[in-house]
Amino acid sequence: MSIDDEGPRRPLSPPPRPPGSALAPASLAVHLGRPPRSPGGPLNPDIVLSSTFHQGGDLMYGRDGNPTWEALEDAVGGLEGGQALSYASGLAAISAVFECLPVPGRVVIAADAYNGTRRYLSDVAGRGRLRFRTVDIADTEATLDACSEVAAAPGRPSGAPGSFGAGGLLWLESPTNPLLAIADLEALTAGAHEMGLDVAVDNTFATPLLQRPLDLGADVVVHSATKWLAGHSDVVLGVAATRRDDVLASLTTRRSLHGGIPGPWEAWLVLRGIRTLDVRMQRCQANAAELAGRLRGHPRVTGVRYPGLADHPGHALAARQMSGFGAMLAFEVVGGADAAEAVALKCQLATAGTSLGGVETLIERRGRWSGEGDLPPGLLRLSVGVEDVDDLWDDLDAALS
Ligand SMILES: Cc1ncc(COP(=O)(O)O)c(C=O)c1O
């Protein structure tokens, strides 16, 4: 058969509606970031391996842009309801947001936010570029008090009034890593804005399928896409998303200047992971809810933190601002640090190791990291995967016993 024998080309159905359309997030996750539908064309974006682009177009050099990143950014931006930029890692996205602040920046941050974020802040604060204070973000009043102190603090930063972070930045994470505290995103964002602070939310634990901070008023949202978005423990990448043109422009400039760009392979892998995010999350969170309930009844477990449990202090709030409780939980074991380490290492199915968000269950005593601060010594964090829940329970039960 020659190439001419194909017959008339049939028109294809129209592409899925753009972000903001009536499509459900599960459908958007499958369809955003694909090339236009054309007969014979590929379903997936190319992995564009080029540092240089022909002169005359918008894209000239690989530190400023890449078509594979753009496909991923279309997908994450659509899911978060903003415009997204991808970075070399979650921490590269996080530091890019802080780099947008005028000097000296003024920051209020969750006391149990991801320890890498707090270590980054300590590093830049030590060099005089910002000041930060930590708060219990589950305590809305205390957090807003901290914001008002920042707003009233003497010493104006160098940024123009109204520019991002000129009045300070409230950095939220909800649920927090690893204590699973829940912040009232809407109330905190509204209160912080009233006092002139901007608000950023690390949405790594929830993912945009369970929580959309930009809808709740946040100015910018960040992800360690290494985790749930990618979902297979095979890539490191970060994303920031915003609806504000000024923030997008500042983040774009900073990414080009600082060079914290992702690789095209990594961007493609994260986009492939996003295709199954909804089914993975459904399975993982159903497993997490089941394990949380069973762990609570275990004689060697003294406390379980999972926002889906009715007695979790943030349960009602999480039910209001999230469409699911996620698949992260933490629990404390009798016997403190040594006992907890032993449980993690005895697990045969769950893997003792750091990170989270993969299809495989990971277990870790977070207190083993020096930067973690004041955690209960026997606290184990569980990132629940897609394995059979009874197999997971047998494994945990055996390790605990
Ligand atoms: C909540 C949270 N945010 C950010 C990060 C940093 O992401 P990355 O490791 O991709 O730099 C992590 C990493 O564990 C995290 O758990």
Short mmCIF file of C-alpha atoms and ligand atoms in Angstrom, two decimals:
data_model
loop_
_atom_site.label_atom_id
_atom_site.label_comp_id
_atom_site.label_asym_id
_atom_site.label_seq_id
_atom_site.Cartn_x
_atom_site.Cartn_y
_atom_site.Cartn_z
CA MET A 1 0.00 0.00 0.00
CA SER A 2 1.39 3.38 -0.94
CA ILE A 3 1.06 6.43 1.18
CA ASP A 4 -1.58 7.70 -1.26
CA ASP A 5 -3.87 4.74 -0.53
CA GLU A 6 -4.90 6.01 2.90
CA GLY A 7 -8.16 7.44 1.60
CA PRO A 8 -9.75 10.68 2.70
CA ARG A 9 -8.75 11.83 6.17
CA ARG A 10 -11.62 11.93 8.61
CA PRO A 11 -11.99 15.05 10.74
CA LEU A 12 -11.19 14.43 14.39
CA SER A 13 -13.41 15.31 17.30
CA PRO A 14 -12.58 18.65 18.92
CA PRO A 15 -9.93 18.73 21.64
CA PRO A 16 -11.02 18.84 25.28
CA ARG A 17 -12.23 22.14 26.57
CA PRO A 18 -9.57 24.39 28.10
CA PRO A 19 -9.00 24.93 31.85
CA GLY A 20 -11.92 26.56 33.58
CA SER A 21 -14.29 24.47 31.50
CA ALA A 22 -16.94 22.17 32.88
CA LEU A 23 -14.69 19.12 32.60
CA ALA A 24 -14.04 17.33 35.87
CA PRO A 25 -10.45 17.36 37.21
CA ALA A 26 -10.10 13.62 36.52
CA SER A 27 -10.80 14.27 32.83
CA LEU A 28 -8.57 17.33 32.70
CA ALA A 29 -5.72 15.29 34.22
CA VAL A 30 -6.03 12.83 31.35
CA HIS A 31 -6.40 15.34 28.53
CA LEU A 32 -4.56 18.59 29.30
CA GLY A 33 -1.12 19.16 27.82
CA ARG A 34 -1.63 17.07 24.71
CA PRO A 35 -0.74 18.22 21.18
CA PRO A 36 -3.62 19.44 18.98
CA ARG A 37 -5.59 16.53 17.49
CA SER A 38 -4.51 15.95 13.93
CA PRO A 39 -4.92 12.86 11.76
CA GLY A 40 -1.83 10.73 12.16
CA GLY A 41 -0.44 13.00 14.88
CA PRO A 42 0.82 11.69 18.23
CA LEU A 43 -1.33 11.63 21.37
CA ASN A 44 1.56 12.63 23.57
CA PRO A 45 3.85 15.65 23.43
CA ASP A 46 7.37 15.10 22.15
CA ILE A 47 10.32 15.03 24.50
CA VAL A 48 12.15 17.96 22.95
CA LEU A 49 15.87 17.51 23.45
CA SER A 50 17.23 20.79 22.20
CA SER A 51 19.16 23.54 23.94
CA THR A 52 18.83 25.85 20.95
CA PHE A 53 15.90 26.87 18.77
CA HIS A 54 15.89 28.44 15.29
CA GLN A 55 16.12 32.19 15.39
CA GLY A 56 12.97 34.18 14.64
CA GLY A 57 10.51 32.53 17.05
CA ASP A 58 9.59 33.26 20.66
CA LEU A 59 11.73 30.44 22.01
CA MET A 60 15.46 30.83 21.55
CA TYR A 61 17.32 28.99 24.28
CA GLY A 62 16.64 25.97 26.47
CA ARG A 63 17.06 27.76 29.79
CA ASP A 64 14.09 29.99 28.94
CA GLY A 65 11.61 27.42 27.71
CA ASN A 66 10.99 24.00 26.25
CA PRO A 67 7.87 22.60 24.54
CA THR A 68 7.82 19.54 26.83
CA TRP A 69 7.79 21.78 29.91
CA GLU A 70 4.99 23.77 28.35
CA ALA A 71 2.83 20.67 27.95
CA LEU A 72 3.33 19.84 31.63
CA GLU A 73 2.72 23.44 32.63
CA ASP A 74 -0.55 23.51 30.66
CA ALA A 75 -1.69 20.44 32.57
CA VAL A 76 -0.72 21.61 36.07
CA GLY A 77 -1.89 25.17 35.38
CA GLY A 78 -5.25 23.85 34.20
CA LEU A 79 -5.64 21.63 37.25
CA GLU A 80 -4.69 24.40 39.70
CA GLY A 81 -6.72 27.03 37.83
CA GLY A 82 -3.74 29.27 37.03
CA GLN A 83 -0.58 29.38 34.96
CA ALA A 84 2.22 27.06 35.94
CA LEU A 85 6.00 27.05 35.62
CA SER A 86 8.12 23.95 36.11
CA TYR A 87 11.44 23.82 37.95
CA ALA A 88 14.29 21.42 38.61
CA SER A 89 12.76 20.31 41.93
CA GLY A 90 10.10 21.22 44.43
CA LEU A 91 12.66 23.16 46.40
CA ALA A 92 13.73 25.04 43.26
CA ALA A 93 10.09 26.13 42.82
CA ILE A 94 9.86 27.08 46.50
CA SER A 95 13.09 29.07 46.50
CA ALA A 96 12.01 30.79 43.26
CA VAL A 97 8.92 32.12 45.07
CA PHE A 98 10.99 33.41 47.99
CA GLU A 99 13.47 34.92 45.52
CA CYS A 100 10.63 37.09 44.20
CA LEU A 101 10.37 38.86 47.58
CA PRO A 102 11.92 42.28 48.06
CA VAL A 103 14.89 42.43 50.47
CA PRO A 104 14.60 42.03 53.38
CA GLY A 105 11.61 39.73 52.91
CA ARG A 106 9.28 39.13 55.83
CA VAL A 107 7.76 35.69 56.12
CA VAL A 108 5.36 33.83 58.39
CA ILE A 109 5.56 30.06 57.93
CA ALA A 110 4.06 26.90 59.40
CA ALA A 111 6.29 25.61 62.21
CA ASP A 112 5.98 22.09 60.80
CA ALA A 113 6.22 23.00 57.13
CA TYR A 114 8.48 20.74 55.04
CA ASN A 115 11.88 20.87 56.70
CA GLY A 116 13.68 21.69 53.44
CA THR A 117 11.64 24.88 53.12
CA ARG A 118 12.51 25.90 56.68
CA ARG A 119 16.18 25.05 56.16
CA TYR A 120 16.19 27.19 53.01
CA LEU A 121 14.67 30.07 54.99
CA SER A 122 17.24 29.70 57.78
CA ASP A 123 19.99 29.85 55.20
CA VAL A 124 18.77 33.05 53.52
CA ALA A 125 17.77 34.61 56.85
CA GLY A 126 21.33 33.94 58.08
CA ARG A 127 22.57 36.06 55.19
CA GLY A 128 20.21 38.93 56.05
CA ARG A 129 17.92 38.61 53.04
CA LEU A 130 14.74 37.90 54.95
CA ARG A 131 13.30 37.43 58.40
CA PHE A 132 10.84 34.70 59.22
CA ARG A 133 8.81 33.47 62.11
CA THR A 134 7.11 30.15 62.58
CA VAL A 135 3.53 29.58 63.75
CA ASP A 136 1.05 26.80 64.34
CA ILE A 137 -0.95 27.25 61.15
CA ALA A 138 -3.82 25.17 62.52
CA ASP A 139 -4.35 28.09 64.92
CA THR A 140 -5.92 30.73 62.66
CA GLU A 141 -5.91 33.48 65.30
CA ALA A 142 -2.25 32.95 66.22
CA THR A 143 -1.28 32.87 62.55
CA LEU A 144 -3.11 36.13 61.82
CA ASP A 145 -1.53 37.70 64.93
CA ALA A 146 1.87 36.76 63.54
CA CYS A 147 0.86 38.32 60.19
CA SER A 148 -0.18 41.56 61.91
CA GLU A 149 3.18 41.74 63.69
CA VAL A 150 4.92 41.32 60.35
CA ALA A 151 2.68 43.98 58.80
CA ALA A 152 3.49 46.40 61.65
CA ALA A 153 7.23 45.64 61.79
CA PRO A 154 9.49 48.64 61.14
CA GLY A 155 11.90 48.68 58.19
CA ARG A 156 10.42 48.76 54.74
CA PRO A 157 11.64 46.21 52.23
CA SER A 158 12.98 47.49 48.93
CA GLY A 159 10.03 46.45 46.71
CA ALA A 160 7.46 48.83 45.26
CA PRO A 161 4.23 48.95 47.33
CA GLY A 162 1.81 46.37 45.95
CA SER A 163 4.55 44.25 44.39
CA PHE A 164 4.57 40.59 45.40
CA GLY A 165 5.63 40.18 49.01
CA ALA A 166 6.16 43.90 49.65
CA GLY A 167 3.89 43.62 52.69
CA GLY A 168 5.23 40.20 53.71
CA LEU A 169 4.45 36.62 52.76
CA LEU A 170 2.41 34.00 54.59
CA TRP A 171 3.69 30.53 53.63
CA LEU A 172 1.14 27.78 54.20
CA GLU A 173 1.21 24.06 53.82
CA SER A 174 -1.95 22.01 54.33
CA PRO A 175 -1.88 19.21 55.29
CA THR A 176 1.56 19.82 56.78
CA ASN A 177 4.51 17.48 56.40
CA PRO A 178 4.75 15.42 58.59
CA LEU A 179 2.20 16.31 61.30
CA LEU A 180 -0.83 16.49 59.00
CA ALA A 181 -2.08 19.78 60.47
CA ILE A 182 -4.81 21.55 58.51
CA ALA A 183 -4.75 25.32 57.86
CA ASP A 184 -7.91 27.29 57.14
CA LEU A 185 -6.73 28.43 53.72
CA GLU A 186 -9.65 30.72 52.96
CA ALA A 187 -9.73 32.53 56.32
CA LEU A 188 -5.95 32.85 56.51
CA THR A 189 -5.65 34.10 52.96
CA ALA A 190 -8.40 36.68 53.42
CA GLY A 191 -6.96 37.83 56.77
CA ALA A 192 -3.39 38.03 55.45
CA HIS A 193 -4.48 39.95 52.36
CA GLU A 194 -6.32 42.46 54.53
CA MET A 195 -3.04 43.16 56.30
CA GLY A 196 -1.12 43.47 53.03
CA LEU A 197 0.63 40.08 53.05
CA ASP A 198 0.62 37.79 50.04
CA VAL A 199 0.02 34.07 50.45
CA ALA A 200 1.76 31.00 49.06
CA VAL A 201 0.59 27.41 49.61
CA ASP A 202 2.62 24.22 49.27
CA ASN A 203 -0.03 21.88 47.87
CA THR A 204 2.18 18.80 47.57
CA PHE A 205 0.27 16.55 49.99
CA ALA A 206 -3.20 17.35 48.65
CA THR A 207 -2.55 17.74 44.89
CA PRO A 208 -4.88 19.93 42.80
CA LEU A 209 -7.33 17.05 42.59
CA LEU A 210 -8.12 17.36 46.30
CA GLN A 211 -7.50 21.05 46.96
CA ARG A 212 -7.19 24.18 44.82
CA PRO A 213 -5.57 26.95 46.91
CA LEU A 214 -5.83 29.58 44.13
CA ASP A 215 -9.64 29.21 44.31
CA LEU A 216 -9.38 29.85 48.05
CA GLY A 217 -7.53 33.12 47.43
CA ALA A 218 -3.83 32.14 47.48
CA ASP A 219 -1.48 34.13 45.26
CA VAL A 220 0.79 31.26 44.37
CA VAL A 221 0.83 27.51 44.84
CA VAL A 222 3.86 25.21 44.70
CA HIS A 223 4.37 21.46 44.37
CA SER A 224 7.06 18.95 44.78
CA ALA A 225 5.92 17.18 41.60
CA THR A 226 8.43 14.52 42.60
CA LYS A 227 5.65 13.18 44.82
CA TRP A 228 1.99 12.57 43.92
CA LEU A 229 1.97 14.32 40.55
CA ALA A 230 4.73 12.11 39.15
CA GLY A 231 3.64 9.22 41.34
CA HIS A 232 6.29 6.58 40.60
CA SER A 233 9.37 7.61 42.61
CA ASP A 234 11.37 8.01 39.42
CA VAL A 235 11.78 11.75 38.93
CA VAL A 236 12.55 15.00 40.78
CA LEU A 237 10.69 18.12 39.59
CA GLY A 238 8.82 21.13 40.99
CA VAL A 239 6.00 23.41 39.86
CA ALA A 240 4.68 26.84 40.85
CA ALA A 241 1.30 28.17 39.66
CA THR A 242 -0.38 31.55 39.93
CA ARG A 243 -3.16 33.69 38.47
CA ARG A 244 -1.21 36.92 38.94
CA ASP A 245 0.58 38.23 35.85
CA ASP A 246 3.16 40.08 37.97
CA VAL A 247 4.02 36.91 39.93
CA LEU A 248 4.21 34.82 36.76
CA ALA A 249 6.53 37.39 35.16
CA SER A 250 8.74 37.53 38.23
CA LEU A 251 8.91 33.73 38.53
CA THR A 252 9.69 33.39 34.82
CA THR A 253 12.52 35.90 35.05
CA ARG A 254 13.93 34.24 38.13
CA ARG A 255 13.85 30.78 36.56
CA SER A 256 15.85 32.01 33.57
CA LEU A 257 18.30 33.97 35.74
CA HIS A 258 18.86 31.28 38.35
CA GLY A 259 18.69 28.37 35.94
CA GLY A 260 16.69 25.97 38.11
CA ILE A 261 15.08 24.37 35.07
CA PRO A 262 13.72 20.83 34.71
CA GLY A 263 14.93 18.36 32.12
CA PRO A 264 12.53 17.53 29.26
CA TRP A 265 12.55 13.82 30.18
CA GLU A 266 11.54 14.66 33.73
CA ALA A 267 8.77 17.00 32.56
CA TRP A 268 7.42 14.26 30.30
CA LEU A 269 7.48 11.68 33.11
CA VAL A 270 5.56 13.98 35.45
CA LEU A 271 2.97 14.62 32.75
CA ARG A 272 2.60 10.89 32.23
CA GLY A 273 2.15 10.46 35.97
CA ILE A 274 -0.60 13.08 36.03
CA ARG A 275 -2.65 11.00 33.59
CA THR A 276 -3.36 8.47 36.36
CA LEU A 277 -3.34 10.86 39.32
CA ASP A 278 -7.06 10.56 39.94
CA VAL A 279 -7.18 6.75 40.04
CA ARG A 280 -3.96 6.53 42.03
CA MET A 281 -5.20 9.05 44.56
CA GLN A 282 -8.57 7.35 44.91
CA ARG A 283 -6.96 4.01 45.64
CA CYS A 284 -4.22 5.42 47.88
CA GLN A 285 -6.57 7.48 49.99
CA ALA A 286 -9.04 4.62 50.38
CA ASN A 287 -6.12 2.49 51.61
CA ALA A 288 -4.95 5.31 53.91
CA ALA A 289 -8.40 5.72 55.46
CA GLU A 290 -8.61 1.98 56.12
CA LEU A 291 -5.11 1.78 57.59
CA ALA A 292 -5.69 4.87 59.76
CA GLY A 293 -8.77 3.22 61.28
CA ARG A 294 -7.00 -0.11 61.88
CA LEU A 295 -3.85 1.52 63.28
CA ARG A 296 -5.93 3.44 65.80
CA GLY A 297 -7.08 0.19 67.32
CA HIS A 298 -3.58 -1.33 67.50
CA PRO A 299 -2.26 -1.81 71.04
CA ARG A 300 1.27 -0.64 70.07
CA VAL A 301 0.06 2.58 68.45
CA THR A 302 -0.52 5.61 70.68
CA GLY A 303 -1.90 8.11 68.19
CA VAL A 304 -2.85 8.37 64.53
CA ARG A 305 -2.88 11.61 62.55
CA TYR A 306 -5.06 11.45 59.45
CA PRO A 307 -7.42 14.30 58.50
CA GLY A 308 -10.05 11.78 57.45
CA LEU A 309 -10.48 10.58 61.04
CA ALA A 310 -13.48 12.25 62.65
CA ASP A 311 -11.46 13.14 65.76
CA HIS A 312 -8.60 14.80 63.85
CA PRO A 313 -8.68 18.48 64.98
CA GLY A 314 -8.76 19.64 61.34
CA HIS A 315 -11.29 17.07 60.12
CA ALA A 316 -14.26 19.42 59.57
CA LEU A 317 -12.06 22.03 57.94
CA ALA A 318 -10.40 19.47 55.67
CA ALA A 319 -13.83 18.14 54.70
CA ARG A 320 -14.79 21.69 53.72
CA GLN A 321 -11.74 22.76 51.75
CA MET A 322 -10.58 19.42 50.30
CA SER A 323 -12.44 16.94 48.13
CA GLY A 324 -10.64 14.02 49.80
CA PHE A 325 -8.33 13.52 52.77
CA GLY A 326 -5.31 12.31 50.84
CA ALA A 327 -3.04 9.36 51.39
CA MET A 328 -0.54 10.65 53.93
CA LEU A 329 -0.82 9.67 57.57
CA ALA A 330 1.40 9.61 60.63
CA PHE A 331 1.27 7.51 63.77
CA GLU A 332 3.20 7.14 66.99
CA VAL A 333 4.34 3.81 68.37
CA VAL A 334 4.91 2.70 71.93
CA GLY A 335 8.62 2.74 72.77
CA GLY A 336 9.71 6.00 71.11
CA ALA A 337 12.42 6.49 68.50
CA ASP A 338 14.12 3.08 68.64
CA ALA A 339 10.84 1.20 68.48
CA ALA A 340 9.66 3.33 65.56
CA GLU A 341 12.93 2.80 63.64
CA ALA A 342 12.59 -0.93 64.22
CA VAL A 343 9.00 -0.94 62.89
CA ALA A 344 10.04 0.91 59.72
CA LEU A 345 12.91 -1.46 59.07
CA LYS A 346 10.87 -4.59 59.83
CA CYS A 347 8.26 -3.80 57.19
CA GLN A 348 8.60 -6.17 54.25
CA LEU A 349 6.03 -4.66 51.89
CA ALA A 350 6.11 -0.99 52.88
CA THR A 351 9.56 0.39 52.09
CA ALA A 352 11.59 2.20 54.73
CA GLY A 353 12.73 5.32 52.94
CA THR A 354 12.21 9.02 52.56
CA SER A 355 9.90 10.78 50.07
CA LEU A 356 6.24 10.10 49.35
CA GLY A 357 3.53 10.01 46.74
CA GLY A 358 4.56 6.92 44.80
CA VAL A 359 2.50 3.85 43.97
CA GLU A 360 4.51 1.99 46.60
CA THR A 361 3.93 2.52 50.32
CA LEU A 362 6.81 4.29 52.07
CA ILE A 363 7.37 4.46 55.81
CA GLU A 364 9.78 6.73 57.65
CA ARG A 365 10.57 8.00 61.13
CA ARG A 366 10.78 11.69 60.31
CA GLY A 367 12.54 12.51 63.57
CA ARG A 368 15.68 10.90 62.14
CA TRP A 369 16.29 14.13 60.21
CA SER A 370 18.08 16.77 62.28
CA GLY A 371 16.17 19.67 60.65
CA GLU A 372 12.79 18.27 61.68
CA GLY A 373 12.75 20.02 65.06
CA ASP A 374 10.32 19.07 67.76
CA LEU A 375 8.58 15.93 66.50
CA PRO A 376 7.30 13.13 68.72
CA PRO A 377 10.29 10.72 68.68
CA GLY A 378 8.16 7.68 67.86
CA LEU A 379 6.35 9.31 64.94
CA LEU A 380 6.24 7.33 61.71
CA ARG A 381 5.01 8.88 58.47
CA LEU A 382 3.28 6.64 56.00
CA SER A 383 2.81 7.49 52.33
CA VAL A 384 0.19 4.96 51.38
CA GLY A 385 0.46 3.31 47.98
CA VAL A 386 -1.81 1.26 45.76
CA GLU A 387 -0.98 -2.20 47.15
CA ASP A 388 -3.74 -4.45 48.46
CA VAL A 389 -4.84 -2.97 51.77
CA ASP A 390 -4.93 -6.30 53.63
CA ASP A 391 -1.38 -7.06 52.54
CA LEU A 392 -0.35 -3.63 53.81
CA TRP A 393 -2.12 -4.19 57.10
CA ASP A 394 -0.56 -7.65 57.60
CA ASP A 395 2.84 -6.11 56.98
CA LEU A 396 2.34 -3.22 59.41
CA ASP A 397 0.75 -5.45 62.04
CA ALA A 398 3.64 -7.92 61.84
CA ALA A 399 6.23 -5.12 62.06
CA LEU A 400 4.44 -3.54 65.04
CA SER A 401 4.07 -6.80 66.87
C1 LIG B 1 5.69 19.16 51.21
C2 LIG B 1 6.97 19.21 50.42
N1 LIG B 1 7.26 20.32 49.73
C3 LIG B 1 8.42 20.41 49.02
C4 LIG B 1 9.33 19.37 48.98
C5 LIG B 1 10.60 19.52 48.20
O1 LIG B 1 10.47 18.89 46.96
P1 LIG B 1 11.69 18.26 46.13
O2 LIG B 1 12.25 17.14 46.93
O3 LIG B 1 11.07 17.87 44.84
O4 LIG B 1 12.70 19.36 45.96
C6 LIG B 1 9.04 18.20 49.66
C7 LIG B 1 9.99 17.08 49.63
O5 LIG B 1 9.88 16.12 50.37
C8 LIG B 1 7.83 18.11 50.41
O6 LIG B 1 7.50 17.01 51.10
#
